GROMACS .gro file of C-alpha atoms in nm:
model
  376
    1MET     CA    1  -1.205  -1.026  -1.968
    2GLU     CA    2  -1.527  -0.930  -2.134
    3ASN     CA    3  -1.511  -0.705  -2.443
    4GLN     CA    4  -1.179  -0.563  -2.330
    5GLN     CA    5  -0.873  -0.560  -2.549
    6ARG     CA    6  -0.521  -0.568  -2.416
    7ASN     CA    7  -0.383  -0.264  -2.597
    8PHE     CA    8  -0.176  -0.066  -2.341
    9GLY     CA    9   0.184  -0.022  -2.452
   10THR     CA   10   0.484   0.014  -2.220
   11TRP     CA   11   0.481   0.394  -2.249
   12GLN     CA   12   0.108   0.417  -2.174
   13ILE     CA   13   0.153   0.212  -1.855
   14THR     CA   14   0.448   0.435  -1.760
   15SER     CA   15   0.228   0.744  -1.818
   16ILE     CA   16  -0.049   0.603  -1.598
   17MET     CA   17   0.200   0.523  -1.322
   18ILE     CA   18   0.364   0.869  -1.325
   19SER     CA   19   0.028   1.049  -1.340
   20SER     CA   20  -0.109   0.839  -1.054
   21MET     CA   21   0.191   0.904  -0.828
   22ILE     CA   22   0.252   1.274  -0.887
   23GLY     CA   23  -0.041   1.481  -0.763
   24VAL     CA   24  -0.116   1.686  -0.454
   25GLY     CA   25   0.182   1.542  -0.263
   26ILE     CA   26   0.436   1.741  -0.466
   27LEU     CA   27   0.317   2.061  -0.291
   28THR     CA   28   0.391   1.934   0.061
   29ILE     CA   29   0.688   1.695   0.030
   30PRO     CA   30   0.958   1.951   0.133
   31ARG     CA   31   0.780   2.000   0.467
   32THR     CA   32   0.699   1.628   0.517
   33SER     CA   33   1.060   1.524   0.457
   34THR     CA   34   1.218   1.784   0.688
   35MET     CA   35   0.977   1.747   0.980
   36LEU     CA   36   1.198   1.489   1.158
   37LEU     CA   37   1.516   1.482   0.947
   38GLN     CA   38   1.562   1.862   0.931
   39GLN     CA   39   1.846   1.958   0.690
   40ALA     CA   40   1.887   1.587   0.600
   41GLY     CA   41   1.529   1.582   0.466
   42TRP     CA   42   1.656   1.481   0.121
   43ILE     CA   43   1.689   1.127   0.265
   44GLY     CA   44   1.307   1.117   0.294
   45PRO     CA   45   1.229   1.059  -0.076
   46ILE     CA   46   1.502   0.790  -0.088
   47SER     CA   47   1.364   0.589   0.207
   48GLY     CA   48   1.006   0.637   0.079
   49ALA     CA   49   1.105   0.513  -0.268
   50LEU     CA   50   1.273   0.203  -0.121
   51ILE     CA   51   0.955   0.110   0.069
   52ALA     CA   52   0.734   0.172  -0.236
   53GLY     CA   53   0.983  -0.011  -0.460
   54VAL     CA   54   0.936  -0.340  -0.271
   55ALA     CA   55   0.557  -0.323  -0.323
   56VAL     CA   56   0.600  -0.226  -0.692
   57THR     CA   57   0.827  -0.528  -0.745
   58ALA     CA   58   0.555  -0.751  -0.595
   59ILE     CA   59   0.289  -0.598  -0.825
   60VAL     CA   60   0.510  -0.646  -1.134
   61TYR     CA   61   0.557  -1.013  -1.035
   62LEU     CA   62   0.179  -1.054  -1.004
   63GLY     CA   63   0.125  -0.880  -1.338
   64ASN     CA   64   0.360  -1.125  -1.509
   65GLN     CA   65   0.202  -1.423  -1.328
   66PHE     CA   66  -0.154  -1.326  -1.425
   67PRO     CA   67  -0.141  -1.156  -1.768
   68GLY     CA   68  -0.476  -1.013  -1.871
   69LEU     CA   69  -0.624  -1.036  -1.520
   70THR     CA   70  -0.695  -0.757  -1.270
   71PHE     CA   71  -0.667  -0.798  -0.893
   72VAL     CA   72  -1.045  -0.860  -0.880
   73GLU     CA   73  -0.983  -1.178  -1.081
   74PHE     CA   74  -0.653  -1.306  -0.940
   75MET     CA   75  -0.694  -1.215  -0.571
   76PRO     CA   76  -0.959  -1.486  -0.500
   77ARG     CA   77  -0.737  -1.739  -0.684
   78ILE     CA   78  -0.449  -1.670  -0.444
   79PHE     CA   79  -0.626  -1.594  -0.115
   80GLY     CA   80  -0.949  -1.786  -0.164
   81SER     CA   81  -1.297  -1.639  -0.208
   82VAL     CA   82  -1.355  -1.511   0.150
   83ILE     CA   83  -1.022  -1.335   0.218
   84GLY     CA   84  -0.999  -1.235  -0.150
   85THR     CA   85  -1.339  -1.064  -0.131
   86MET     CA   86  -1.237  -0.878   0.187
   87CYS     CA   87  -0.917  -0.754   0.019
   88ILE     CA   88  -1.109  -0.642  -0.291
   89CYS     CA   89  -1.351  -0.445  -0.068
   90LEU     CA   90  -1.059  -0.285   0.116
   91PHE     CA   91  -0.888  -0.185  -0.212
   92ILE     CA   92  -1.208  -0.030  -0.354
   93LEU     CA   93  -1.282   0.161  -0.031
   94TYR     CA   94  -0.925   0.291  -0.009
   95GLN     CA   95  -0.930   0.424  -0.366
   96PHE     CA   96  -1.270   0.585  -0.307
   97PHE     CA   97  -1.158   0.763   0.012
   98ASN     CA   98  -0.824   0.858  -0.143
   99ALA     CA   99  -0.997   1.018  -0.442
  100GLY     CA  100  -1.222   1.219  -0.207
  101ILE     CA  101  -0.938   1.346   0.012
  102THR     CA  102  -0.723   1.430  -0.292
  103ALA     CA  103  -1.013   1.629  -0.441
  104ARG     CA  104  -1.045   1.822  -0.114
  105VAL     CA  105  -0.673   1.902  -0.096
  106PHE     CA  106  -0.693   2.022  -0.457
  107GLY     CA  107  -0.986   2.249  -0.366
  108GLU     CA  108  -0.799   2.391  -0.064
  109VAL     CA  109  -0.492   2.475  -0.272
  110VAL     CA  110  -0.694   2.651  -0.543
  111VAL     CA  111  -0.907   2.846  -0.292
  112THR     CA  112  -0.610   2.963  -0.082
  113SER     CA  113  -0.381   3.041  -0.376
  114VAL     CA  114  -0.564   3.172  -0.683
  115LEU     CA  115  -0.943   3.178  -0.642
  116PRO     CA  116  -1.013   3.300  -0.286
  117ASP     CA  117  -1.367   3.421  -0.369
  118THR     CA  118  -1.478   3.098  -0.538
  119PRO     CA  119  -1.668   2.853  -0.312
  120LEU     CA  120  -1.476   2.535  -0.234
  121GLU     CA  121  -1.777   2.325  -0.341
  122VAL     CA  122  -1.774   2.473  -0.694
  123ILE     CA  123  -1.406   2.389  -0.745
  124ILE     CA  124  -1.449   2.029  -0.623
  125VAL     CA  125  -1.767   1.975  -0.829
  126THR     CA  126  -1.595   2.102  -1.145
  127LEU     CA  127  -1.307   1.857  -1.097
  128LEU     CA  128  -1.536   1.563  -1.014
  129LEU     CA  129  -1.754   1.627  -1.320
  130LEU     CA  130  -1.444   1.596  -1.541
  131VAL     CA  131  -1.355   1.270  -1.364
  132LEU     CA  132  -1.714   1.147  -1.412
  133PHE     CA  133  -1.691   1.217  -1.786
  134LEU     CA  134  -1.371   1.007  -1.799
  135CYS     CA  135  -1.542   0.719  -1.615
  136CYS     CA  136  -1.819   0.702  -1.877
  137HIS     CA  137  -1.573   0.569  -2.137
  138GLU     CA  138  -1.390   0.241  -2.188
  139ILE     CA  139  -1.052   0.191  -2.023
  140GLU     CA  140  -0.837   0.271  -2.329
  141VAL     CA  141  -0.955   0.634  -2.302
  142VAL     CA  142  -0.782   0.653  -1.961
  143ALA     CA  143  -0.454   0.547  -2.123
  144ARG     CA  144  -0.495   0.805  -2.402
  145VAL     CA  145  -0.571   1.089  -2.156
  146ASN     CA  146  -0.268   1.004  -1.940
  147GLU     CA  147  -0.046   0.979  -2.247
  148LEU     CA  148  -0.172   1.314  -2.378
  149LEU     CA  149  -0.124   1.505  -2.051
  150ILE     CA  150   0.209   1.354  -1.940
  151PRO     CA  151   0.431   1.605  -2.130
  152PHE     CA  152   0.254   1.894  -1.951
  153LEU     CA  153   0.334   1.723  -1.622
  154LEU     CA  154   0.696   1.625  -1.692
  155LEU     CA  155   0.846   1.961  -1.785
  156PRO     CA  156   0.717   2.190  -1.505
  157SER     CA  157   0.771   1.922  -1.237
  158LEU     CA  158   1.143   1.926  -1.314
  159LEU     CA  159   1.190   2.282  -1.442
  160ILE     CA  160   1.049   2.481  -1.148
  161PRO     CA  161   1.257   2.321  -0.870
  162LEU     CA  162   1.569   2.340  -1.090
  163VAL     CA  163   1.517   2.710  -1.168
  164SER     CA  164   1.461   2.785  -0.798
  165PHE     CA  165   1.821   2.671  -0.734
  166MET     CA  166   1.921   3.021  -0.849
  167ASN     CA  167   1.803   3.141  -0.505
  168ALA     CA  168   1.960   2.849  -0.317
  169ASP     CA  169   2.179   2.882  -0.012
  170TRP     CA  170   2.361   2.548  -0.012
  171TYR     CA  171   2.470   2.591   0.352
  172ASN     CA  172   2.109   2.510   0.445
  173LEU     CA  173   2.183   2.146   0.353
  174LEU     CA  174   2.471   2.124   0.603
  175PRO     CA  175   2.575   1.940   0.813
  176PHE     CA  176   2.535   1.599   0.644
  177HIS     CA  177   2.431   1.420   0.957
  178VAL     CA  178   2.152   1.181   1.061
  179GLU     CA  179   2.075   1.191   1.432
  180SER     CA  180   1.831   0.900   1.442
  181TRP     CA  181   1.776   0.615   1.197
  182THR     CA  182   1.434   0.568   1.359
  183ASP     CA  183   1.345   0.912   1.220
  184VAL     CA  184   1.464   0.798   0.876
  185VAL     CA  185   1.223   0.502   0.889
  186LYS     CA  186   0.937   0.720   1.017
  187THR     CA  187   1.000   0.978   0.744
  188GLY     CA  188   1.020   0.696   0.488
  189LEU     CA  189   0.676   0.572   0.594
  190ASP     CA  190   0.544   0.929   0.562
  191THR     CA  191   0.704   1.003   0.225
  192TYR     CA  192   0.618   0.663   0.074
  193THR     CA  193   0.254   0.781   0.068
  194LEU     CA  194   0.355   1.037  -0.196
  195TYR     CA  195   0.443   0.746  -0.425
  196THR     CA  196   0.109   0.573  -0.375
  197GLY     CA  197  -0.086   0.532  -0.695
  198TYR     CA  198   0.140   0.248  -0.808
  199GLU     CA  199  -0.113   0.001  -0.659
  200LEU     CA  200  -0.349   0.096  -0.945
  201LEU     CA  201  -0.120  -0.109  -1.168
  202MET     CA  202  -0.300  -0.414  -1.025
  203VAL     CA  203  -0.588  -0.298  -1.246
  204TYR     CA  204  -0.408  -0.141  -1.543
  205PHE     CA  205  -0.142  -0.411  -1.593
  206ALA     CA  206  -0.423  -0.641  -1.710
  207PHE     CA  207  -0.457  -0.435  -2.028
  208ALA     CA  208  -0.090  -0.441  -2.128
  209ILE     CA  209  -0.031  -0.584  -2.472
  210PRO     CA  210   0.148  -0.924  -2.475
  211GLY     CA  211   0.519  -0.846  -2.467
  212ALA     CA  212   0.478  -0.510  -2.287
  213ARG     CA  213   0.767  -0.462  -2.046
  214LEU     CA  214   0.594  -0.420  -1.712
  215GLY     CA  215   0.922  -0.402  -1.519
  216VAL     CA  216   1.063  -0.128  -1.743
  217ALA     CA  217   0.740   0.074  -1.718
  218SER     CA  218   0.742   0.047  -1.338
  219ILE     CA  219   1.111   0.136  -1.297
  220THR     CA  220   1.072   0.435  -1.532
  221GLY     CA  221   0.762   0.560  -1.348
  222MET     CA  222   0.919   0.518  -1.003
  223SER     CA  223   1.246   0.679  -1.114
  224PHE     CA  224   1.073   0.987  -1.253
  225ALA     CA  225   0.860   1.034  -0.940
  226PHE     CA  226   1.170   0.989  -0.723
  227VAL     CA  227   1.372   1.249  -0.920
  228VAL     CA  228   1.087   1.503  -0.905
  229TYR     CA  229   1.038   1.458  -0.529
  230MET     CA  230   1.413   1.458  -0.459
  231ILE     CA  231   1.474   1.782  -0.651
  232SER     CA  232   1.170   1.946  -0.486
  233VAL     CA  233   1.296   1.860  -0.136
  234ILE     CA  234   1.654   1.976  -0.206
  235ALA     CA  235   1.520   2.298  -0.361
  236GLY     CA  236   1.290   2.358  -0.063
  237ILE     CA  237   1.566   2.307   0.197
  238SER     CA  238   1.829   2.506   0.005
  239VAL     CA  239   1.598   2.803  -0.064
  240PHE     CA  240   1.401   2.828   0.264
  241GLY     CA  241   1.588   2.619   0.523
  242TYR     CA  242   1.416   2.340   0.716
  243GLU     CA  243   1.284   2.571   0.994
  244GLU     CA  244   1.099   2.794   0.748
  245LEU     CA  245   0.955   2.491   0.561
  246GLN     CA  246   0.765   2.387   0.876
  247ARG     CA  247   0.573   2.719   0.865
  248LEU     CA  248   0.462   2.683   0.501
  249ILE     CA  249   0.141   2.498   0.411
  250TRP     CA  250   0.233   2.449   0.042
  251PRO     CA  251   0.616   2.479   0.026
  252THR     CA  252   0.651   2.391  -0.343
  253LEU     CA  253   0.404   2.665  -0.435
  254GLU     CA  254   0.618   2.912  -0.239
  255LEU     CA  255   0.917   2.792  -0.443
  256VAL     CA  256   0.725   2.890  -0.756
  257LYS     CA  257   0.667   3.239  -0.616
  258VAL     CA  258   1.037   3.275  -0.537
  259THR     CA  259   1.122   3.160  -0.891
  260GLN     CA  260   0.887   3.425  -1.026
  261ARG     CA  261   1.098   3.703  -0.877
  262THR     CA  262   1.408   3.596  -1.066
  263GLY     CA  263   1.303   3.774  -1.385
  264TRP     CA  264   1.070   3.526  -1.557
  265PHE     CA  265   0.833   3.665  -1.819
  266LEU     CA  266   0.508   3.569  -1.637
  267GLU     CA  267   0.369   3.810  -1.380
  268ARG     CA  268   0.175   3.542  -1.186
  269PHE     CA  269   0.393   3.239  -1.236
  270GLU     CA  270   0.214   3.035  -0.966
  271SER     CA  271  -0.111   3.064  -1.165
  272ALA     CA  272   0.057   2.905  -1.467
  273PHE     CA  273   0.205   2.634  -1.242
  274LEU     CA  274  -0.135   2.559  -1.085
  275ALA     CA  275  -0.299   2.543  -1.429
  276ILE     CA  276  -0.057   2.264  -1.522
  277TRP     CA  277  -0.089   2.107  -1.176
  278VAL     CA  278  -0.468   2.082  -1.228
  279ALA     CA  279  -0.402   1.839  -1.515
  280SER     CA  280  -0.181   1.634  -1.285
  281VAL     CA  281  -0.445   1.614  -1.010
  282PHE     CA  282  -0.717   1.536  -1.266
  283THR     CA  283  -0.525   1.232  -1.392
  284THR     CA  284  -0.444   1.120  -1.036
  285ILE     CA  285  -0.809   1.131  -0.921
  286GLY     CA  286  -0.932   1.007  -1.260
  287ASN     CA  287  -0.707   0.699  -1.246
  288MET     CA  288  -0.812   0.626  -0.884
  289PHE     CA  289  -1.185   0.666  -0.938
  290TYR     CA  290  -1.181   0.481  -1.271
  291ALA     CA  291  -1.001   0.188  -1.106
  292THR     CA  292  -1.268   0.190  -0.830
  293ILE     CA  293  -1.562   0.190  -1.073
  294PHE     CA  294  -1.404  -0.055  -1.316
  295SER     CA  295  -1.326  -0.295  -1.029
  296LEU     CA  296  -1.693  -0.289  -0.926
  297ARG     CA  297  -1.793  -0.353  -1.287
  298GLN     CA  298  -1.563  -0.655  -1.303
  299TRP     CA  299  -1.667  -0.780  -0.963
  300PHE     CA  300  -2.035  -0.786  -1.064
  301ARG     CA  301  -1.947  -0.899  -1.422
  302LYS     CA  302  -2.138  -0.615  -1.587
  303GLY     CA  303  -2.082  -0.393  -1.890
  304ILE     CA  304  -2.009  -0.027  -1.963
  305ARG     CA  305  -2.369   0.076  -1.881
  306PHE     CA  306  -2.329  -0.050  -1.523
  307GLN     CA  307  -1.998   0.139  -1.504
  308ARG     CA  308  -2.159   0.467  -1.609
  309ILE     CA  309  -2.450   0.433  -1.365
  310SER     CA  310  -2.209   0.336  -1.081
  311ALA     CA  311  -1.989   0.638  -1.156
  312ILE     CA  312  -2.286   0.877  -1.137
  313VAL     CA  313  -2.423   0.715  -0.819
  314MET     CA  314  -2.085   0.704  -0.638
  315MET     CA  315  -1.992   1.058  -0.735
  316VAL     CA  316  -2.253   1.197  -0.494
  317PRO     CA  317  -2.112   1.038  -0.173
  318LEU     CA  318  -1.759   1.113  -0.300
  319PHE     CA  319  -1.843   1.484  -0.320
  320PHE     CA  320  -1.996   1.494   0.030
  321PHE     CA  321  -1.709   1.291   0.175
  322SER     CA  322  -1.459   1.544   0.038
  323LEU     CA  323  -1.641   1.819   0.231
  324ILE     CA  324  -1.644   1.642   0.572
  325PRO     CA  325  -1.316   1.796   0.704
  326GLN     CA  326  -1.407   2.138   0.844
  327ASN     CA  327  -1.062   2.291   0.801
  328ILE     CA  328  -0.704   2.217   0.694
  329VAL     CA  329  -0.615   2.068   1.036
  330GLU     CA  330  -0.900   1.817   1.017
  331LEU     CA  331  -0.805   1.743   0.657
  332TYR     CA  332  -0.453   1.641   0.760
  333SER     CA  333  -0.603   1.430   1.040
  334TYR     CA  334  -0.813   1.240   0.782
  335LEU     CA  335  -0.504   1.203   0.564
  336LYS     CA  336  -0.322   1.040   0.856
  337HIS     CA  337  -0.599   0.783   0.903
  338LEU     CA  338  -0.604   0.717   0.528
  339THR     CA  339  -0.228   0.659   0.534
  340THR     CA  340  -0.272   0.389   0.799
  341MET     CA  341  -0.530   0.217   0.577
  342GLY     CA  342  -0.292   0.263   0.283
  343TYR     CA  343  -0.017   0.056   0.449
  344MET     CA  344  -0.247  -0.246   0.425
  345VAL     CA  345  -0.368  -0.187   0.066
  346THR     CA  346  -0.050  -0.059  -0.097
  347ILE     CA  347   0.225  -0.250   0.086
  348PHE     CA  348   0.103  -0.547   0.291
  349ILE     CA  349  -0.153  -0.700   0.051
  350PRO     CA  350   0.058  -0.682  -0.272
  351ILE     CA  351   0.366  -0.826  -0.098
  352LEU     CA  352   0.162  -1.102   0.070
  353LEU     CA  353  -0.006  -1.185  -0.264
  354ALA     CA  354   0.332  -1.212  -0.437
  355ILE     CA  355   0.488  -1.426  -0.161
  356THR     CA  356   0.185  -1.659  -0.152
  357GLN     CA  357   0.188  -1.701  -0.531
  358PHE     CA  358   0.566  -1.756  -0.534
  359MET     CA  359   0.541  -2.026  -0.264
  360ARG     CA  360   0.252  -2.191  -0.446
  361ASN     CA  361   0.455  -2.204  -0.768
  362LYS     CA  362   0.748  -2.358  -0.580
  363ILE     CA  363   0.525  -2.623  -0.420
  364ASN     CA  364   0.354  -2.704  -0.752
  365LYS     CA  365   0.691  -2.729  -0.926
  366GLY     CA  366   0.818  -2.966  -0.653
  367ARG     CA  367   0.509  -3.184  -0.684
  368LYS     CA  368   0.541  -3.195  -1.062
  369GLU     CA  369   0.906  -3.303  -1.037
  370ASN     CA  370   0.815  -3.574  -0.783
  371ILE     CA  371   0.539  -3.704  -1.012
  372GLU     CA  372   0.780  -3.711  -1.307
  373LYS     CA  373   1.038  -3.897  -1.099
  374GLY     CA  374   0.773  -4.143  -0.980
  375GLY     CA  375   0.661  -4.195  -1.340
  376THR     CA  376   1.011  -4.282  -1.452
   0.00000   0.00000   0.00000
């Protein structure tokens, strides 16, 4: 790996994972989880985490098998040059589209909640310029930024849902009953998308220092995201009830407003929450777009200058792509299509890579033992 040092510690990888997973999804998860499961919506984050957990396990296995290598380098070794190249293209496109849609959702939230008179384009451009600045630096800067901002993300993500329990009506969670396990699986496939971001570890694992505990970092990151989503869903159901949640566009933001009326010292508590949430979305999009640009840099075997030029060039189509949906309904339609693409990139490909590599190791080990036996 040219001019790149492996200097990410276990905590830095954990920070990148948490920041990549917790973003715009935290505002909608109470509604997503209760759409089919109703008062049993708290099962949604559990089933979603189980699905994501299988893919994360596969990525950790690949990270340990190919230390110091990103997916751009090890994918052709496992799948061959043709299929490997197709998978690399798919990964890069998915991250590009995901960054664009996430930027648009961010813009919609800010425009509808706190800055109604500010043009949507201005909000998105401001965010993307910050991301562009991040992409003009070497990869260790990404780790430092995530590490610096993670405390601002951790506390509010847990504190606000917990405080909103003061307004909870626990009868809203009853009865404890699941009508259809098919709905549990469907909800799991919907809520797993809120954990996506873990696939970026196929890039960032390559920079872990020798001896960094990739498994511990992954379990810690997944566990924190799971706890945050679980508490948010339980708070949403217990405060509003599942019927009311279906009428709210940003349920978690409404939780913040309810919390505000319980005697907190801030007059506009949701503004403070969104200020912190901006940092969370910035790291999410920053990690995605950096992984996209850095993967292109590695693919073409270029240096930091190529990375900077690519970031500037690709930022233009990214901005226009984020503006394609005409309204919130179209935006959710695009999100649905992106989710379908995400199944391939974030679940199918990592698991298939891990299984193929595992089988290859088994076959090579068997051959080696046969050769040793034949030699004796």
